[in-house]
Every structure is written in structure tokens, then in C-alpha cells.
Amino acid sequence: MAQRPIYLDSHATTPVDPRVVEAMLPFFTEHFGNPASLTHSYGWEAEAAVQQARETLATAINASPEEIVLTSGATEANNLAIKGVAEAYFAKGRHMITVQTEHNAVLDPCAYLETLGFEVTYLPVQADGLVDLDTLAKALRDDTVLVSVMAANNEIGVLQPLAEIGALCRDRAILFHSDAAQAIGKVPLDVQAMGIDLLSLTAHKVYGPKGIGALYVRRRNPRVQLAAQLHGGGHERGMRSGTLYTPQIVGFAKAVELGLGEMEPEGQRLTTLRDRLWDQLQSLAGVHLNGHPSQRLPGNLNVSFTGVDGQALLLGLRSTVALSSGAACSTASTAPSHVLKALGHDDALAYASLRFGLGRWTTEAEIDQVAAAVVTTVQALRTK
Ligand SMILES: *Cc1c(COP(=O)(O)O)cnc(C)c1O
């Protein structure tokens, strides 16, 4: 079999850490009980494991276990937060605020609410991808019920100033939601210090399994009301029905625990590798770093190349490196990245961009190999 390309698409998904797989395995076969079966030990074992996982997840974000609502991932968590708040606070107001660079799992529920008569403000970002706090403050209204700003961008890795945004919302008694799918286990998150009322998480960007995530829902100061979007057996305190997926939940918690435990050294390692890649790419003329140079995820580098065809660039690199020019969901479509367009790029430059997502097993040798391939490919395309 031909050697597979180097994997630098960690923002799309990550492999499951073998330590996570090991933690999950007993819950498929041995401890297979339904955590909601409280009449026998099969159920108790599963329930205890879920409770333990809930505690781990809560501790990771400085919340309490009862505030964790388990979901199928961040898409569902975002939908539950946004639609759930819209429905529960309908009488208070019908205005929401989000940002142009958000993931589609935030933008699309917002667009859906607009069809129901809600009003949504999509804030622009500055050239470095950061939200301007004055612009946000001016957009807050008496009928604003929710502000949704992501923790870390999935394309340009930019880390938004959550604590400052949380403080602004708190002043006006407006709920603050953040999509932290890319941030959990990689950068510190603290729902108390950051004034976050709802926080979306997922496992599969942090070396956990796909199909599991959570929504943190604040229980005091204030107690967030949420209308369920999935109705059934009343699981998760009525906010999200459906039998709990014990192996995935155990794996999710293990992945977050590992990410947190290794956060500092791994962050430094990835930053060093990322900077090494950027240094080498700068031997080319006409390269442009997308997003804030330092206020970004350690493993993220997003670069635009002037004067090359984006499609040809990806094609030329395909056998060496697995990456994309934008979000996984938008690579299937032909539209240029809405995130890069929000930075002010025209279509051509947005297409001629590469998102490098370094991960836990990325090596220095791989980075050098990828950098050399990108330099050669860009040069070849430019002389054509
Ligand atoms: C991956 C991602 C999502 C979707 O998460 P799933 O768990 O795959 O549903 C949402 N938001 C951001 C920022 C992401 O990176």
C-alpha cells in the first residue's frame, strides 16, 4: 500500500488516543448496562461511570456535574443552546448576536431562527480575526437574549476574548454562549472567570471519539432556562432525551482529562512546530498569515498564497499532506471560506489558503517535509 499523506487536518478531527480507547473498551461488552436502569448492578455500574465522567468534564471547565448536558457533539450542543434559549426567552426578547466567523453549527441555527422572526446581528471581525469589544457593546440591546461567540476558530485558530465578552454580557444581564469545540483540552476554559452561561464541547477534536459532546448550562447566577430540542425519556434533566452512550462518554472524559494534563507542554511543543512551519513558508514571497499571530490555538496555522490557484495547490499537495483550505464541512462546497472573507480576503485569495492543523503525533520531520512540499508546489504553480 502506498504511504498515506502526513495528517495535518486536526481541526477537522483527530485520531482517538489509544489510552482513550482502552478506557472505553470495558463499557461495550462488560459494563454495558443502561445508566438509567437503577434497579440492578448493570445499570449502577454504567451510571457510576457516567457520573465520574460528568465530574471530570465539569472540573475541566470549573462547573459542577449537574450543569453538564451530554449531547452527540458540538453541533447538537450549539443547536440546543441557541434554539433552546430562543424558545425559553421568547417573551423577553427576540434578538441575538453572533459573529461572521462562527462555525456553521452556530450560523445555521441563527439563520433558522431568523426564518421564525428572530433578529440576528452578525458582528464583523477585525483584520486579525478578533471581535472588537466596542462594536459588540454597541450591538447589545434591551431585547438581546443571547450572545454567541466561539472560543477558538476552527479555520484560523483565533482565540476570542471570552472573559471580556462575558463581562459585557453580565453587565447587561444577557446570556453568553460559546462554542468551545476547538478549545477544550487545548487552552484554559473557566466558565466562572469568563462569565460563560452556556458552553459547547465535543470529544473528537481532542483525541476522543466522534459522536459525543456536551453543553454546559449554568444553574445559578443566573439559572439558565432551556427548551429541550429532543423529547423523550427525560434524560439529562429533561434537556436532552436519549439513552446515554456510556463508552463514548467515558472516552470523552478520558480525552479531556489527558488534554488538560498535557496542556502546557503539548501547547509549547505545538507552538514551536507551528512557528517552525511558518518560518519555512516565509522563504516564499506573497505569503500571508491569517488570524492573530499569537492569540491563536497552538496547533493552528492558516496561510494565504498570492498568485496561485487554490484548487491546484491542494491537488499538488494531496499525496504529501492531508489538509484543507477551510472547514471540513465547506470543503465539500465550492464556496470560498466565509471566515477568510470576513477577514477581508477576496475569493481568489480565500481559495489560495491552507489550514494546517498540527496534532499530538505531528513530528518535526513531518513539518519540514510539508514545508518543503508547500514551497516547491507554490513555486511551481507561480512559474506556470
Ligand atoms: C467541529 C466543530 C463543530 C462541530 O462539532 P461536532 O461535534 O462535529 O458536531 C462545531 N463548532 C466548531 C468550532 C467545530 O470546530
Coordinates of C-alpha atoms and ligand atoms in Angstrom, one line a residue:
M1 CA 0.0 0.0 0.0
A2 CA 1.2 3.5 -0.8
Q3 CA 2.2 5.5 2.2
R4 CA -0.6 7.7 3.4
P5 CA -0.1 11.5 3.4
I6 CA 1.0 13.3 6.6
Y7 CA -2.1 14.2 8.6
L8 CA -2.3 18.0 9.2
D9 CA -6.1 18.3 9.4
S10 CA -6.6 18.2 13.2
H11 CA -9.2 20.9 13.1
A12 CA -11.5 18.5 11.2
T13 CA -11.0 15.6 13.5
T14 CA -8.3 13.8 15.4
P15 CA -7.4 10.1 15.9
V16 CA -8.6 8.6 19.2
D17 CA -5.8 8.3 21.7
P18 CA -5.1 4.7 22.5
R19 CA -5.4 5.5 26.2
V20 CA -8.9 6.7 25.4
V21 CA -9.8 3.5 23.5
E22 CA -8.6 1.5 26.4
A23 CA -10.8 3.3 28.9
M24 CA -13.8 2.9 26.6
L25 CA -13.5 -0.9 25.8
P26 CA -15.0 -2.4 29.0
F27 CA -18.1 -0.3 28.5
F28 CA -19.0 -2.0 25.2
T29 CA -19.1 -5.6 26.5
E30 CA -18.7 -5.9 30.2
H31 CA -20.3 -2.8 31.7
F32 CA -22.9 -2.5 29.0
G33 CA -25.9 -1.6 31.3
N34 CA -28.2 1.3 30.7
P35 CA -27.2 4.2 33.0
A36 CA -30.9 4.9 33.5
S37 CA -31.6 1.4 34.8
L38 CA -31.5 1.9 38.5
T39 CA -32.9 -1.4 39.6
H40 CA -29.7 -3.6 39.1
S41 CA -26.0 -3.5 39.2
Y42 CA -25.6 -3.4 35.4
G43 CA -27.3 0.0 35.4
W44 CA -25.4 1.1 38.6
E45 CA -22.0 0.4 37.0
A46 CA -22.8 2.4 33.9
E47 CA -24.4 5.2 36.0
A48 CA -21.3 5.4 38.2
A49 CA -19.0 5.7 35.1
V50 CA -21.2 8.4 33.6
Q51 CA -21.3 10.3 36.9
Q52 CA -17.5 10.1 37.1
A53 CA -17.2 11.3 33.5
R54 CA -19.5 14.2 34.2
E55 CA -17.4 15.2 37.2
T56 CA -14.2 15.2 35.1
L57 CA -15.8 17.3 32.4
A58 CA -17.3 19.7 34.9
T59 CA -14.0 20.1 36.7
A60 CA -12.2 20.8 33.3
I61 CA -14.3 24.0 32.9
N62 CA -14.9 24.9 36.6
A63 CA -18.5 23.9 36.5
S64 CA -20.5 21.4 38.6
P65 CA -21.5 17.9 37.3
E66 CA -25.3 18.8 37.2
E67 CA -24.5 21.6 34.7
I68 CA -23.3 19.1 32.1
V69 CA -25.8 18.1 29.5
L70 CA -24.4 15.3 27.3
T71 CA -25.1 15.5 23.6
S72 CA -24.0 13.9 20.3
G73 CA -21.4 16.6 19.8
A74 CA -20.9 20.3 19.4
T75 CA -23.4 20.7 16.5
E76 CA -26.1 19.4 18.8
A77 CA -24.9 21.4 21.8
N78 CA -24.9 24.6 19.7
N79 CA -28.4 23.9 18.4
L80 CA -29.6 23.2 21.9
A81 CA -28.1 26.4 23.3
I82 CA -29.3 28.7 20.6
K83 CA -32.7 27.3 19.8
G84 CA -33.2 26.3 23.4
V85 CA -32.6 29.9 24.7
A86 CA -34.6 31.4 21.8
E87 CA -37.6 29.4 22.7
A88 CA -37.3 29.7 26.5
Y89 CA -36.8 33.5 26.5
F90 CA -39.2 34.3 23.7
A91 CA -41.2 36.6 25.9
K92 CA -38.1 38.6 27.0
G93 CA -36.7 39.3 23.5
R94 CA -36.0 38.0 20.0
H95 CA -32.6 39.5 19.3
M96 CA -29.3 37.5 19.2
I97 CA -25.8 38.5 18.5
T98 CA -23.1 36.3 16.9
V99 CA -20.0 36.7 14.7
Q100 CA -19.4 36.3 11.0
T101 CA -16.6 33.9 11.6
E102 CA -18.6 31.4 13.6
H103 CA -18.9 27.7 12.6
N104 CA -21.9 26.8 10.6
A105 CA -23.3 24.9 13.6
V106 CA -23.8 28.3 15.1
L107 CA -24.6 30.3 12.0
D108 CA -27.2 27.9 10.6
P109 CA -29.4 27.7 13.8
C110 CA -29.3 31.5 13.9
A111 CA -30.4 31.7 10.2
Y112 CA -33.1 29.2 11.1
L113 CA -34.3 31.5 13.9
E114 CA -34.4 34.4 11.5
T115 CA -37.0 32.5 9.5
L116 CA -39.1 32.3 12.6
G117 CA -39.0 36.1 13.1
F118 CA -35.9 36.5 15.3
E119 CA -33.4 39.1 14.6
V120 CA -29.7 38.2 14.5
T121 CA -26.7 40.6 14.4
Y122 CA -23.6 39.1 12.7
L123 CA -20.7 41.1 14.0
P124 CA -17.7 41.7 11.7
V125 CA -14.2 40.9 13.0
Q126 CA -11.0 43.0 12.8
A127 CA -8.3 42.1 10.3
D128 CA -6.7 39.8 12.8
G129 CA -10.0 37.8 13.3
L130 CA -10.8 39.2 16.8
V131 CA -14.1 40.7 17.7
D132 CA -14.0 44.4 18.6
L133 CA -15.4 44.8 22.1
D134 CA -16.8 48.3 21.4
T135 CA -18.6 47.0 18.4
L136 CA -20.1 44.2 20.5
A137 CA -21.0 46.6 23.4
K138 CA -22.9 48.9 20.9
A139 CA -24.8 45.9 19.4
L140 CA -26.3 44.9 22.8
R141 CA -30.0 45.8 23.1
D142 CA -32.7 45.5 25.7
D143 CA -34.3 42.7 23.7
T144 CA -31.0 40.8 23.2
V145 CA -31.4 37.4 24.8
L146 CA -28.1 35.7 23.7
V147 CA -24.6 36.5 22.6
S148 CA -22.8 33.6 20.9
V149 CA -19.0 33.9 20.4
M150 CA -16.7 30.9 19.8
A151 CA -13.7 30.2 22.0
A152 CA -11.3 29.2 19.2
N153 CA -11.9 29.5 15.5
N154 CA -11.8 26.2 13.5
E155 CA -10.1 27.8 10.5
I156 CA -7.8 30.5 11.7
G157 CA -7.4 29.3 15.3
V158 CA -8.1 32.8 16.7
L159 CA -9.0 32.8 20.5
Q160 CA -11.7 35.4 21.2
P161 CA -11.5 37.4 24.5
L162 CA -14.1 35.4 26.3
A163 CA -13.7 37.0 29.8
E164 CA -14.2 40.5 28.4
I165 CA -17.2 39.4 26.4
G166 CA -18.6 37.6 29.4
A167 CA -18.2 40.7 31.5
L168 CA -20.1 42.9 28.9
C169 CA -22.9 40.4 28.8
R170 CA -23.1 40.1 32.6
D171 CA -23.4 43.9 32.9
R172 CA -26.5 43.8 30.7
A173 CA -27.9 40.5 32.1
I174 CA -27.6 38.9 28.7
L175 CA -26.8 35.2 28.4
F176 CA -23.4 34.3 26.9
H177 CA -22.8 31.1 24.9
S178 CA -19.5 30.0 23.5
D179 CA -18.7 27.2 21.1
A180 CA -15.5 25.7 22.5
A181 CA -15.3 22.6 20.2
Q182 CA -11.7 23.6 19.2
A183 CA -10.7 24.9 22.6
I184 CA -11.4 22.2 25.1
G185 CA -8.3 20.4 26.3
K186 CA -6.1 22.8 24.4
V187 CA -6.5 26.2 26.0
P188 CA -7.8 27.0 29.5
L189 CA -11.6 27.4 29.9
D190 CA -13.3 28.6 33.1
V191 CA -17.0 29.3 32.9
Q192 CA -16.8 31.3 36.2
A193 CA -13.9 33.5 35.4
M194 CA -15.1 34.0 31.8
G195 CA -18.8 34.7 32.7
I196 CA -20.0 31.9 30.4
D197 CA -23.6 30.7 30.7
L198 CA -23.6 28.0 28.0
L199 CA -20.5 26.2 26.6
S200 CA -20.5 23.7 23.7
L201 CA -17.9 20.9 23.8
T202 CA -17.0 17.9 21.6
A203 CA -14.7 15.0 22.0
H204 CA -13.4 14.3 18.6
K205 CA -11.2 17.3 18.2
V206 CA -9.3 16.4 21.3
Y207 CA -8.4 12.7 20.6
G208 CA -11.7 11.4 21.8
P209 CA -14.4 9.5 19.9
K210 CA -16.8 11.1 17.4
G211 CA -20.5 11.4 18.2
I212 CA -20.2 12.7 21.8
G213 CA -20.1 16.2 23.2
A214 CA -21.8 18.3 25.9
L215 CA -23.4 21.6 26.6
Y216 CA -22.6 23.3 29.9
V217 CA -25.8 25.0 31.2
R218 CA -25.3 27.4 34.1
R219 CA -27.5 26.6 37.1
R220 CA -27.0 29.6 39.3
N221 CA -26.3 33.3 38.9
P222 CA -28.3 33.1 36.7
R223 CA -30.1 29.8 36.3
V224 CA -30.4 29.4 32.5
Q225 CA -33.7 28.2 31.1
L226 CA -33.5 26.0 28.1
A227 CA -36.3 24.5 25.9
A228 CA -35.4 20.9 25.0
Q229 CA -34.9 20.2 21.4
L230 CA -35.1 16.4 21.7
H231 CA -38.0 15.0 23.6
G232 CA -38.3 11.5 25.1
G233 CA -37.4 9.8 28.3
G234 CA -36.5 13.0 30.1
H235 CA -32.8 12.2 30.4
E236 CA -30.3 15.0 31.2
R237 CA -32.8 16.7 33.5
G238 CA -35.3 16.9 30.6
M239 CA -33.0 18.9 28.4
R240 CA -31.8 16.1 26.1
S241 CA -33.6 12.8 26.0
G242 CA -32.0 9.6 24.7
T243 CA -30.1 6.7 26.3
L244 CA -26.7 7.8 27.4
Y245 CA -23.8 6.4 25.3
T246 CA -21.6 5.1 28.1
P247 CA -18.5 4.1 26.2
Q248 CA -18.4 7.4 24.3
I249 CA -19.0 9.4 27.5
V250 CA -16.2 7.6 29.3
G251 CA -13.9 8.2 26.3
F252 CA -14.9 11.9 26.1
A253 CA -13.9 12.4 29.8
K254 CA -10.7 10.5 29.4
A255 CA -9.7 12.6 26.3
V256 CA -10.4 15.8 28.1
E257 CA -8.5 14.7 31.2
L258 CA -5.5 13.8 29.0
G259 CA -5.7 17.0 27.1
L260 CA -5.8 19.0 30.3
G261 CA -3.0 17.1 32.0
E262 CA -0.7 17.7 29.0
M263 CA -1.9 21.1 28.0
E264 CA 1.1 23.2 28.8
P265 CA 4.0 21.1 27.4
E266 CA 1.9 20.0 24.4
G267 CA 0.9 23.6 23.7
Q268 CA 4.5 24.6 23.8
R269 CA 5.6 21.7 21.6
L270 CA 2.9 22.5 19.0
T271 CA 3.7 26.3 19.1
T272 CA 7.3 25.5 18.4
L273 CA 6.4 23.2 15.5
R274 CA 3.8 25.7 14.2
D275 CA 6.4 28.6 14.2
R276 CA 8.9 26.3 12.5
L277 CA 6.4 25.7 9.7
W278 CA 5.6 29.4 9.4
D279 CA 9.4 30.3 9.3
Q280 CA 10.0 27.9 6.5
L281 CA 6.9 29.1 4.5
Q282 CA 8.2 32.7 4.7
S283 CA 11.0 31.8 2.4
L284 CA 8.3 32.3 -0.2
A285 CA 7.2 35.8 -1.3
G286 CA 3.5 36.6 -1.1
V287 CA 2.6 34.6 1.9
H288 CA 0.0 36.0 4.4
L289 CA -0.7 34.7 7.9
N290 CA -4.4 34.6 8.6
G291 CA -5.6 35.5 12.1
H292 CA -3.9 37.0 15.1
P293 CA -0.2 35.9 15.2
S294 CA -0.1 34.8 18.9
Q295 CA -3.7 34.8 20.2
R296 CA -4.5 31.5 18.5
L297 CA -4.6 27.8 19.0
P298 CA -1.1 26.3 19.4
G299 CA -1.6 23.8 16.6
N300 CA -3.1 26.2 14.1
L301 CA -1.5 27.9 11.1
N302 CA -3.6 29.4 8.3
V303 CA -1.7 30.9 5.3
S304 CA -2.8 32.5 2.1
F305 CA -0.6 32.4 -1.0
T306 CA -1.0 35.2 -3.5
G307 CA -0.9 34.4 -7.2
V308 CA -1.7 30.7 -7.0
D309 CA -4.8 28.7 -7.9
G310 CA -6.2 27.2 -4.6
Q311 CA -7.5 24.1 -6.3
A312 CA -4.2 23.4 -8.0
L313 CA -2.4 24.0 -4.7
L314 CA -4.4 21.4 -2.8
L315 CA -4.1 19.0 -5.7
G316 CA -0.4 19.4 -5.9
L317 CA 0.0 18.7 -2.2
R318 CA -2.5 15.9 -1.9
S319 CA -0.1 12.9 -1.9
T320 CA 2.2 14.6 0.7
V321 CA -0.1 16.1 3.2
A322 CA -3.8 15.8 4.3
L323 CA -5.1 19.2 4.9
S324 CA -7.8 21.6 3.6
S325 CA -8.3 25.2 2.7
G326 CA -11.1 25.6 5.3
A327 CA -13.6 23.9 7.4
A328 CA -14.3 20.2 6.6
C329 CA -17.9 21.0 6.0
S330 CA -17.2 23.7 3.5
T331 CA -14.6 21.8 1.5
A332 CA -17.4 19.8 0.0
S333 CA -19.0 23.0 -1.3
T334 CA -17.3 25.3 -3.8
A335 CA -17.9 28.5 -1.8
P336 CA -14.8 30.2 -0.5
S337 CA -14.3 30.3 3.3
H338 CA -16.7 32.7 5.0
V339 CA -14.1 33.1 7.7
L340 CA -11.4 34.3 5.3
K341 CA -13.9 36.5 3.5
A342 CA -14.7 38.1 6.9
L343 CA -11.0 39.0 7.2
G344 CA -11.4 41.0 4.0
H345 CA -9.9 38.5 1.5
D346 CA -11.3 38.3 -2.0
D347 CA -12.5 34.9 -3.4
A348 CA -9.2 34.1 -5.1
L349 CA -7.1 34.7 -2.0
A350 CA -9.6 32.9 0.2
Y351 CA -9.3 29.9 -2.1
A352 CA -5.5 30.0 -2.2
S353 CA -5.2 29.3 1.5
L354 CA -4.1 26.4 3.6
R355 CA -5.2 25.5 7.0
F356 CA -2.5 23.5 8.9
G357 CA -3.8 21.6 11.9
L358 CA -1.0 20.1 13.9
G359 CA -1.7 17.4 16.4
R360 CA -0.5 15.2 19.2
W361 CA 1.6 13.0 16.9
T362 CA 3.0 15.6 14.5
T363 CA 6.8 15.5 14.3
E364 CA 9.5 18.0 13.4
A365 CA 10.4 15.8 10.4
E366 CA 6.9 15.9 9.1
I367 CA 6.7 19.7 9.4
D368 CA 10.0 20.0 7.4
Q369 CA 8.7 17.7 4.8
V370 CA 5.4 19.5 4.5
A371 CA 7.1 22.9 4.4
A372 CA 9.4 21.8 1.6
A373 CA 6.4 20.4 -0.4
V374 CA 4.4 23.6 0.0
V375 CA 7.3 25.8 -1.0
T376 CA 8.1 23.6 -4.1
T377 CA 4.4 23.4 -5.1
V378 CA 3.7 27.2 -4.8
Q379 CA 6.9 28.0 -6.7
A380 CA 5.9 25.6 -9.5
L381 CA 2.4 27.0 -9.7
R382 CA 3.7 30.5 -9.9
T383 CA 6.1 29.9 -12.8
K384 CA 3.4 28.3 -14.8
Ligands
LIG1 C1 -16.1 20.6 14.8 C2 -16.8 21.8 15.2 C3 -18.1 21.8 15.5 C4 -19.0 20.6 15.3 O1 -18.7 19.6 16.2 P1 -19.3 18.1 16.1 O2 -19.0 17.5 17.4 O3 -18.6 17.5 15.0 O4 -20.8 18.2 15.8 C5 -18.7 22.9 15.9 N1 -18.0 24.1 16.1 C6 -16.7 24.1 15.9 C7 -15.9 25.4 16.2 C8 -16.0 23.0 15.4 O5 -14.7 23.1 15.2

